[in-house]
Amino acid sequence: MKKVCVFVGSRANYSSIKSVMMAVKNHPELELQLIVGSSAVLDRFGKVEDLIIKDGFTPDFNFYNIVEGENPVTMAKSTGLGLIECSMIFNNLKPDYLVVVGDRFEMMSVTIAAAYMNIRIAHTMGGEVTGTIDESIRHAITKFAHIHFAASEDAKQRILKLGEDPTHVHNVGCPRMDLVLNELKNDSYKMLSNLFEDFTGVGPSYLDLTKPFLLVSQHPVTTEFGSNRAQIEETLYALDELQMPTIMLWPNIDAGSDDISTGIRVYREVYNKESGTWLKLFKNLPTQIYIHLMNTCACLVGNSSSGVREGATIGTPVVNIGTRQNKREMGPNVINVGYDRNEIKEAILKQIAHGKYENAGIYGNGNAGTQIADILANSNPSIQKTITY
């Protein structure tokens, strides 16, 4: 039986790999090993570890590697600490495969550790193009990986152009779509009926989600460090002019996170009376709740990849701000804007007027997890990689 180790380091990691974890856990020829670390174990980022356990998974190990500060120096140091921690964990677990998700800095830690310890690496969501340091990390992981699970045909072709063995490059779709298409079988309004009772947030105790509302998720752009507070302020000023019921998530842990959080806190202090009636903030929400919010919101605003990926399948009207998703493959549901309050406001109004879009069919048909598990069970690539051209 092959031992397949999955690392979850953030809320985005978990939603991106949950269906694969389920498929591996249920596969007769595979044994799931689970490591949880980075922001996924921290209370101030919603402690995703609790959701993972609630979903029926048992972590084999967890570790703490995040250095406070959310700046380029601490991000580099956190990557180094993750490398040290994971090398010890891998020495105990001795996995046959490590499954690496996407492009975040914590994934670089586990990838390097596995590569030096002769553990085969399976990479999901490689071959895509975006903004920020994630662009470089993603392609670096591709060159370490032995098996590639692309989320689209465009991404698959880019992996092949990087010289990877075609035998081990597979377009399986995005595992996040597995959750989306399965979850949307349920009634969204029913699933959201107890949102404000079940989850603690900051802001009004209740918003009527049967009426048009906005969903906001904006993260720091690491290559624009120092500008993130000004960027979130432009978004907040646009929202303030609209004053629609709004659910907003706190930013992720990347360099610049503190600047965004400070911008939000200062805004709430200055505009407390007004924002206190329409702006609700959550640290984190379960994947299924977020999917139903995307399905019912009038518009998703920010720079989260969920607007591009899940949004293309759900048909969510999206206003994508800035460069974080630069050049990523997008559906017609996305309007791209700069860091300008008027531009953001006008795009939101345009998307509200348009309403829901059709499924763009870019990121798969909802069976990525089972495909990945089957391929892992039947593949045995050489630990020594070679480049093909």
Short mmCIF file of C-alpha atoms in Angstrom, two decimals:
data_model
loop_
_atom_site.label_atom_id
_atom_site.label_comp_id
_atom_site.label_asym_id
_atom_site.label_seq_id
_atom_site.Cartn_x
_atom_site.Cartn_y
_atom_site.Cartn_z
CA MET A 1 0.00 0.00 0.00
CA LYS A 2 1.39 3.41 -1.01
CA LYS A 3 1.58 6.10 1.64
CA VAL A 4 0.38 9.45 0.29
CA CYS A 5 1.23 12.45 2.46
CA VAL A 6 -0.78 15.67 2.09
CA PHE A 7 0.30 18.96 3.65
CA VAL A 8 -2.29 21.63 4.49
CA GLY A 9 -0.89 25.05 5.36
CA SER A 10 -3.84 27.43 4.96
CA ARG A 11 -7.58 27.65 4.39
CA ALA A 12 -6.96 27.93 0.63
CA ASN A 13 -4.78 24.79 0.71
CA TYR A 14 -7.54 22.83 2.39
CA SER A 15 -10.29 23.73 -0.06
CA SER A 16 -7.86 22.96 -2.89
CA ILE A 17 -7.03 19.44 -1.71
CA LYS A 18 -9.96 18.22 0.40
CA SER A 19 -11.49 16.08 -2.37
CA VAL A 20 -8.11 14.47 -3.00
CA MET A 21 -7.75 13.68 0.70
CA MET A 22 -11.16 12.01 0.67
CA ALA A 23 -10.35 9.98 -2.44
CA VAL A 24 -6.97 8.86 -1.10
CA LYS A 25 -8.49 7.95 2.28
CA ASN A 26 -11.12 5.78 0.55
CA HIS A 27 -8.78 4.17 -2.00
CA PRO A 28 -7.99 0.50 -1.26
CA GLU A 29 -4.38 0.81 -2.44
CA LEU A 30 -3.49 4.09 -0.71
CA GLU A 31 -2.90 5.24 2.86
CA LEU A 32 -3.49 8.90 3.68
CA GLN A 33 -0.97 10.74 5.82
CA LEU A 34 -1.77 14.30 6.86
CA ILE A 35 0.45 17.15 8.03
CA VAL A 36 -1.02 20.50 9.12
CA GLY A 37 1.08 23.61 9.66
CA SER A 38 1.69 27.29 8.89
CA SER A 39 -1.44 29.48 9.19
CA ALA A 40 -3.74 26.42 9.28
CA VAL A 41 -2.86 25.90 12.97
CA LEU A 42 -3.16 29.54 14.06
CA ASP A 43 -6.23 30.95 15.82
CA ARG A 44 -5.92 34.39 14.25
CA PHE A 45 -6.33 32.84 10.81
CA GLY A 46 -9.33 30.76 11.84
CA LYS A 47 -7.39 27.60 12.80
CA VAL A 48 -8.34 25.52 9.78
CA GLU A 49 -7.04 22.46 11.65
CA ASP A 50 -10.31 22.43 13.63
CA LEU A 51 -12.36 22.27 10.41
CA ILE A 52 -10.13 19.48 9.09
CA ILE A 53 -10.71 17.38 12.21
CA LYS A 54 -14.44 18.17 12.14
CA ASP A 55 -14.53 16.83 8.56
CA GLY A 56 -13.24 13.47 9.79
CA PHE A 57 -9.52 13.71 9.07
CA THR A 58 -6.86 13.05 11.72
CA PRO A 59 -3.55 14.88 11.32
CA ASP A 60 -0.50 12.67 11.80
CA PHE A 61 1.64 15.69 12.66
CA ASN A 62 1.24 19.43 13.01
CA PHE A 63 3.92 22.08 13.34
CA TYR A 64 4.36 25.80 13.97
CA ASN A 65 6.67 27.76 11.70
CA ILE A 66 5.13 31.19 11.16
CA VAL A 67 7.32 34.10 12.26
CA GLU A 68 5.29 37.17 13.27
CA GLY A 69 5.45 40.27 11.12
CA GLU A 70 3.95 39.37 7.73
CA ASN A 71 6.76 41.00 5.78
CA PRO A 72 9.27 39.64 3.22
CA VAL A 73 11.85 38.81 5.91
CA THR A 74 9.45 36.84 8.11
CA MET A 75 8.02 35.04 5.08
CA ALA A 76 11.51 33.86 4.12
CA LYS A 77 12.25 32.82 7.72
CA SER A 78 8.93 30.95 7.98
CA THR A 79 9.82 29.05 4.81
CA GLY A 80 13.13 28.00 6.34
CA LEU A 81 11.53 26.86 9.60
CA GLY A 82 8.98 24.85 7.63
CA LEU A 83 11.79 23.07 5.81
CA ILE A 84 13.41 22.07 9.10
CA GLU A 85 10.16 20.88 10.67
CA CYS A 86 9.03 18.89 7.63
CA SER A 87 12.32 17.08 7.19
CA MET A 88 11.92 15.61 10.68
CA ILE A 89 8.27 14.73 10.05
CA PHE A 90 9.02 13.02 6.74
CA ASN A 91 11.74 11.01 8.45
CA ASN A 92 9.06 9.64 10.77
CA LEU A 93 6.25 9.14 8.25
CA LYS A 94 8.39 7.88 5.35
CA PRO A 95 5.75 8.61 2.68
CA ASP A 96 5.90 7.28 -0.86
CA TYR A 97 4.36 10.49 -2.23
CA LEU A 98 4.01 14.04 -1.05
CA VAL A 99 1.07 15.92 -2.57
CA VAL A 100 1.84 19.63 -2.92
CA VAL A 101 -0.91 22.17 -3.59
CA GLY A 102 -0.33 25.12 -5.89
CA ASP A 103 2.06 27.94 -5.23
CA ARG A 104 2.29 29.33 -1.72
CA PHE A 105 5.50 29.89 0.25
CA GLU A 106 4.73 27.15 2.78
CA MET A 107 4.57 24.67 -0.10
CA MET A 108 8.15 25.48 -1.02
CA SER A 109 9.23 24.29 2.44
CA VAL A 110 7.73 20.83 2.14
CA THR A 111 8.77 20.47 -1.51
CA ILE A 112 12.46 21.07 -0.85
CA ALA A 113 12.44 18.75 2.16
CA ALA A 114 10.80 15.95 0.16
CA ALA A 115 13.12 16.42 -2.82
CA TYR A 116 16.25 16.05 -0.71
CA MET A 117 14.78 13.01 1.06
CA ASN A 118 13.99 11.15 -2.21
CA ILE A 119 10.22 11.35 -1.73
CA ARG A 120 8.23 11.53 -4.97
CA ILE A 121 6.32 14.78 -5.32
CA ALA A 122 2.86 15.12 -6.88
CA HIS A 123 1.91 18.71 -7.71
CA THR A 124 -1.62 20.02 -8.19
CA MET A 125 -2.47 23.30 -9.97
CA GLY A 126 0.91 23.72 -11.63
CA GLY A 127 1.45 25.39 -14.99
CA GLU A 128 -0.72 28.44 -14.32
CA VAL A 129 0.33 32.07 -14.49
CA THR A 130 -0.49 34.78 -11.95
CA GLY A 131 1.02 37.76 -10.19
CA THR A 132 3.10 37.88 -6.94
CA ILE A 133 5.93 35.61 -5.81
CA ASP A 134 3.48 32.68 -6.18
CA GLU A 135 4.24 32.72 -9.91
CA SER A 136 7.88 31.82 -9.30
CA ILE A 137 7.15 29.32 -6.54
CA ARG A 138 4.62 27.46 -8.68
CA HIS A 139 7.03 26.89 -11.58
CA ALA A 140 9.85 26.00 -9.18
CA ILE A 141 7.68 23.29 -7.63
CA THR A 142 6.89 22.01 -11.13
CA LYS A 143 10.59 21.38 -11.66
CA PHE A 144 10.78 19.42 -8.39
CA ALA A 145 7.60 17.39 -9.02
CA HIS A 146 7.48 13.87 -10.45
CA ILE A 147 3.73 13.81 -11.25
CA HIS A 148 1.69 16.82 -12.35
CA PHE A 149 -2.06 17.30 -11.95
CA ALA A 150 -2.97 20.36 -14.00
CA ALA A 151 -6.33 22.08 -13.52
CA SER A 152 -6.81 23.07 -17.17
CA GLU A 153 -5.53 22.19 -20.63
CA ASP A 154 -3.71 25.51 -20.89
CA ALA A 155 -1.85 24.74 -17.67
CA LYS A 156 -1.00 21.22 -18.86
CA GLN A 157 0.55 22.56 -22.05
CA ARG A 158 2.66 25.03 -20.09
CA ILE A 159 3.98 22.23 -17.86
CA LEU A 160 4.97 20.29 -20.98
CA LYS A 161 6.77 23.36 -22.32
CA LEU A 162 8.78 23.39 -19.09
CA GLY A 163 10.23 20.05 -20.17
CA GLU A 164 8.25 17.67 -17.96
CA ASP A 165 7.68 14.03 -18.97
CA PRO A 166 4.31 13.81 -20.83
CA THR A 167 3.71 10.38 -19.26
CA HIS A 168 3.28 12.05 -15.88
CA VAL A 169 1.43 15.25 -16.83
CA HIS A 170 -2.35 14.95 -16.41
CA ASN A 171 -5.20 17.43 -16.91
CA VAL A 172 -7.61 16.32 -14.17
CA GLY A 173 -9.34 19.63 -13.52
CA CYS A 174 -9.24 21.58 -10.28
CA PRO A 175 -9.99 19.59 -7.09
CA ARG A 176 -11.83 22.63 -5.74
CA MET A 177 -14.50 22.07 -8.41
CA ASP A 178 -15.23 18.65 -6.91
CA LEU A 179 -16.42 20.37 -3.75
CA VAL A 180 -18.23 23.13 -5.63
CA LEU A 181 -20.30 20.88 -7.88
CA ASN A 182 -21.13 18.49 -5.07
CA GLU A 183 -22.02 21.24 -2.62
CA LEU A 184 -24.29 23.08 -5.07
CA LYS A 185 -26.64 20.12 -5.01
CA ASN A 186 -27.80 21.63 -1.70
CA ASP A 187 -30.00 24.69 -1.33
CA SER A 188 -27.67 27.65 -0.71
CA TYR A 189 -30.12 29.79 1.25
CA LYS A 190 -30.91 26.88 3.55
CA MET A 191 -27.20 26.17 4.07
CA LEU A 192 -26.62 29.83 5.00
CA SER A 193 -29.66 30.21 7.25
CA ASN A 194 -27.67 29.86 10.50
CA LEU A 195 -24.45 31.54 9.34
CA PHE A 196 -24.55 34.36 11.89
CA GLU A 197 -25.47 32.05 14.76
CA ASP A 198 -22.86 29.41 13.98
CA PHE A 199 -19.82 31.59 13.24
CA THR A 200 -18.39 34.47 15.23
CA GLY A 201 -17.44 37.60 13.37
CA VAL A 202 -17.13 41.35 13.79
CA GLY A 203 -19.87 43.72 12.73
CA PRO A 204 -23.68 43.54 12.62
CA SER A 205 -25.22 40.49 14.24
CA TYR A 206 -27.29 39.73 11.14
CA LEU A 207 -27.45 40.50 7.43
CA ASP A 208 -30.35 39.50 5.20
CA LEU A 209 -28.67 37.25 2.63
CA THR A 210 -31.87 36.82 0.62
CA LYS A 211 -31.26 40.39 -0.59
CA PRO A 212 -28.29 41.45 -2.78
CA PHE A 213 -25.02 41.38 -0.85
CA LEU A 214 -21.30 41.55 -1.60
CA LEU A 215 -18.59 39.02 -0.72
CA VAL A 216 -15.09 40.47 -0.33
CA SER A 217 -11.76 38.63 -0.16
CA GLN A 218 -8.61 40.68 -0.75
CA HIS A 219 -5.10 39.43 0.04
CA PRO A 220 -1.69 41.13 0.00
CA VAL A 221 0.35 41.25 -3.19
CA THR A 222 3.85 40.27 -2.07
CA THR A 223 5.64 41.93 -4.97
CA GLU A 224 3.85 45.20 -4.11
CA PHE A 225 4.81 45.13 -0.43
CA GLY A 226 4.33 48.55 1.13
CA SER A 227 1.31 49.38 -1.02
CA ASN A 228 -1.21 46.93 0.43
CA ARG A 229 -2.82 49.29 2.93
CA ALA A 230 -3.47 51.90 0.25
CA GLN A 231 -4.88 49.17 -1.99
CA ILE A 232 -7.39 47.86 0.57
CA GLU A 233 -8.40 51.42 1.44
CA GLU A 234 -9.47 52.02 -2.17
CA THR A 235 -11.65 48.90 -1.94
CA LEU A 236 -13.14 49.98 1.38
CA TYR A 237 -13.93 53.48 0.11
CA ALA A 238 -15.72 51.95 -2.90
CA LEU A 239 -17.71 49.69 -0.56
CA ASP A 240 -18.49 52.65 1.69
CA GLU A 241 -20.06 54.53 -1.20
CA LEU A 242 -22.28 51.55 -1.98
CA GLN A 243 -23.02 50.52 1.64
CA MET A 244 -24.53 47.23 0.54
CA PRO A 245 -24.65 44.33 2.99
CA THR A 246 -21.12 42.94 2.81
CA ILE A 247 -19.36 39.85 4.12
CA MET A 248 -15.59 40.24 4.19
CA LEU A 249 -12.84 37.77 5.09
CA TRP A 250 -9.56 38.73 6.75
CA PRO A 251 -6.49 38.44 4.49
CA ASN A 252 -4.14 35.47 4.34
CA ILE A 253 -0.71 35.37 6.01
CA ASP A 254 1.45 36.62 3.10
CA ALA A 255 3.79 39.59 3.47
CA GLY A 256 1.60 42.69 3.69
CA SER A 257 -1.20 40.99 5.63
CA ASP A 258 -0.76 43.32 8.62
CA ASP A 259 -1.09 46.34 6.34
CA ILE A 260 -4.43 45.10 5.00
CA SER A 261 -5.67 44.22 8.49
CA THR A 262 -4.64 47.67 9.75
CA GLY A 263 -6.44 49.32 6.87
CA ILE A 264 -9.63 47.43 7.71
CA ARG A 265 -9.40 48.19 11.44
CA VAL A 266 -8.73 51.91 10.92
CA TYR A 267 -11.60 52.12 8.46
CA ARG A 268 -13.97 50.51 10.98
CA GLU A 269 -12.87 52.95 13.70
CA VAL A 270 -13.33 56.01 11.49
CA TYR A 271 -16.58 54.87 9.89
CA ASN A 272 -17.81 52.74 12.79
CA LYS A 273 -21.40 54.01 12.88
CA GLU A 274 -21.94 53.50 9.18
CA SER A 275 -19.93 50.30 8.63
CA GLY A 276 -21.38 48.72 11.75
CA THR A 277 -24.69 48.29 9.98
CA TRP A 278 -23.53 46.64 6.74
CA LEU A 279 -19.95 45.26 7.01
CA LYS A 280 -19.49 41.81 8.60
CA LEU A 281 -15.95 40.42 8.99
CA PHE A 282 -15.00 36.77 9.49
CA LYS A 283 -11.56 35.26 10.17
CA ASN A 284 -12.42 32.12 8.28
CA LEU A 285 -15.43 30.15 7.07
CA PRO A 286 -15.80 26.47 6.10
CA THR A 287 -15.35 25.74 2.41
CA GLN A 288 -18.96 24.70 1.92
CA ILE A 289 -20.24 27.95 3.46
CA TYR A 290 -17.95 30.01 1.25
CA ILE A 291 -19.19 28.13 -1.83
CA HIS A 292 -22.80 28.96 -0.97
CA LEU A 293 -21.89 32.61 -0.35
CA MET A 294 -20.31 32.68 -3.82
CA ASN A 295 -23.44 31.11 -5.26
CA THR A 296 -25.78 33.70 -3.73
CA CYS A 297 -23.79 36.95 -3.57
CA ALA A 298 -24.48 39.73 -6.05
CA CYS A 299 -20.75 40.13 -6.64
CA LEU A 300 -17.42 38.83 -5.31
CA VAL A 301 -14.87 41.62 -4.87
CA GLY A 302 -11.11 41.41 -4.25
CA ASN A 303 -8.22 39.38 -5.62
CA SER A 304 -8.85 35.82 -4.43
CA SER A 305 -8.26 32.99 -6.89
CA SER A 306 -11.70 31.69 -5.87
CA GLY A 307 -13.28 34.36 -8.06
CA VAL A 308 -11.35 33.06 -11.05
CA ARG A 309 -11.58 29.32 -10.34
CA GLU A 310 -14.79 28.58 -8.44
CA GLY A 311 -16.35 31.72 -9.89
CA ALA A 312 -15.94 30.42 -13.45
CA THR A 313 -17.86 27.26 -12.53
CA ILE A 314 -20.49 28.81 -10.25
CA GLY A 315 -21.00 31.83 -12.51
CA THR A 316 -20.34 34.34 -9.74
CA PRO A 317 -20.02 37.95 -10.97
CA VAL A 318 -16.48 38.97 -9.94
CA VAL A 319 -14.59 42.25 -9.72
CA ASN A 320 -10.91 41.28 -9.63
CA ILE A 321 -8.72 44.05 -8.24
CA GLY A 322 -5.07 44.58 -9.12
CA THR A 323 -2.33 42.21 -10.24
CA ARG A 324 -2.54 39.19 -7.92
CA GLN A 325 -4.36 37.08 -10.54
CA ASN A 326 -2.49 38.65 -13.45
CA LYS A 327 -2.70 36.51 -16.63
CA ARG A 328 -4.56 33.65 -14.93
CA GLU A 329 -7.03 31.87 -17.24
CA MET A 330 -10.41 33.54 -16.60
CA GLY A 331 -14.02 33.14 -17.63
CA PRO A 332 -16.37 35.92 -18.77
CA ASN A 333 -17.60 36.34 -15.17
CA VAL A 334 -14.54 38.43 -14.22
CA ILE A 335 -14.04 42.17 -14.68
CA ASN A 336 -10.47 43.29 -13.98
CA VAL A 337 -9.87 46.71 -12.42
CA GLY A 338 -7.02 48.68 -10.87
CA TYR A 339 -6.64 50.02 -7.34
CA ASP A 340 -9.09 52.87 -7.85
CA ARG A 341 -12.27 53.33 -5.78
CA ASN A 342 -14.32 54.74 -8.66
CA GLU A 343 -13.24 51.99 -11.04
CA ILE A 344 -14.04 49.36 -8.41
CA LYS A 345 -17.44 50.86 -7.64
CA GLU A 346 -18.46 51.11 -11.29
CA ALA A 347 -17.39 47.53 -11.97
CA ILE A 348 -19.39 46.26 -8.96
CA LEU A 349 -22.50 48.07 -10.20
CA LYS A 350 -21.98 46.62 -13.68
CA GLN A 351 -21.69 43.09 -12.31
CA ILE A 352 -24.75 43.48 -10.10
CA ALA A 353 -26.73 44.62 -13.12
CA HIS A 354 -25.51 41.63 -15.13
CA GLY A 355 -26.23 38.94 -12.56
CA LYS A 356 -25.14 35.29 -12.71
CA TYR A 357 -23.04 33.91 -15.57
CA GLU A 358 -23.03 30.47 -17.17
CA ASN A 359 -20.47 27.83 -16.14
CA ALA A 360 -17.35 28.58 -18.22
CA GLY A 361 -16.16 24.97 -18.01
CA ILE A 362 -12.48 25.87 -17.62
CA TYR A 363 -11.45 23.99 -14.49
CA GLY A 364 -12.85 20.50 -14.80
CA ASN A 365 -16.06 18.57 -14.26
CA GLY A 366 -15.84 17.62 -10.59
CA ASN A 367 -13.92 14.32 -10.48
CA ALA A 368 -10.34 15.51 -9.99
CA GLY A 369 -9.93 13.86 -6.58
CA THR A 370 -10.74 10.32 -7.73
CA GLN A 371 -8.61 10.75 -10.86
CA ILE A 372 -5.63 11.86 -8.77
CA ALA A 373 -5.99 8.96 -6.32
CA ASP A 374 -6.20 6.41 -9.15
CA ILE A 375 -3.16 7.86 -10.93
CA LEU A 376 -1.11 7.86 -7.72
CA ALA A 377 -2.04 4.23 -7.09
CA ASN A 378 -0.91 3.19 -10.57
CA SER A 379 2.13 5.41 -11.19
CA ASN A 380 5.75 4.81 -10.29
CA PRO A 381 7.92 7.57 -11.82
CA SER A 382 11.67 7.42 -11.43
CA ILE A 383 12.95 9.37 -8.45
CA GLN A 384 15.62 10.77 -10.78
CA LYS A 385 13.92 13.36 -12.96
CA THR A 386 14.98 14.05 -16.53
CA ILE A 387 14.02 16.92 -18.80
CA THR A 388 12.31 16.23 -22.12
CA TYR A 389 12.36 18.69 -25.01
#
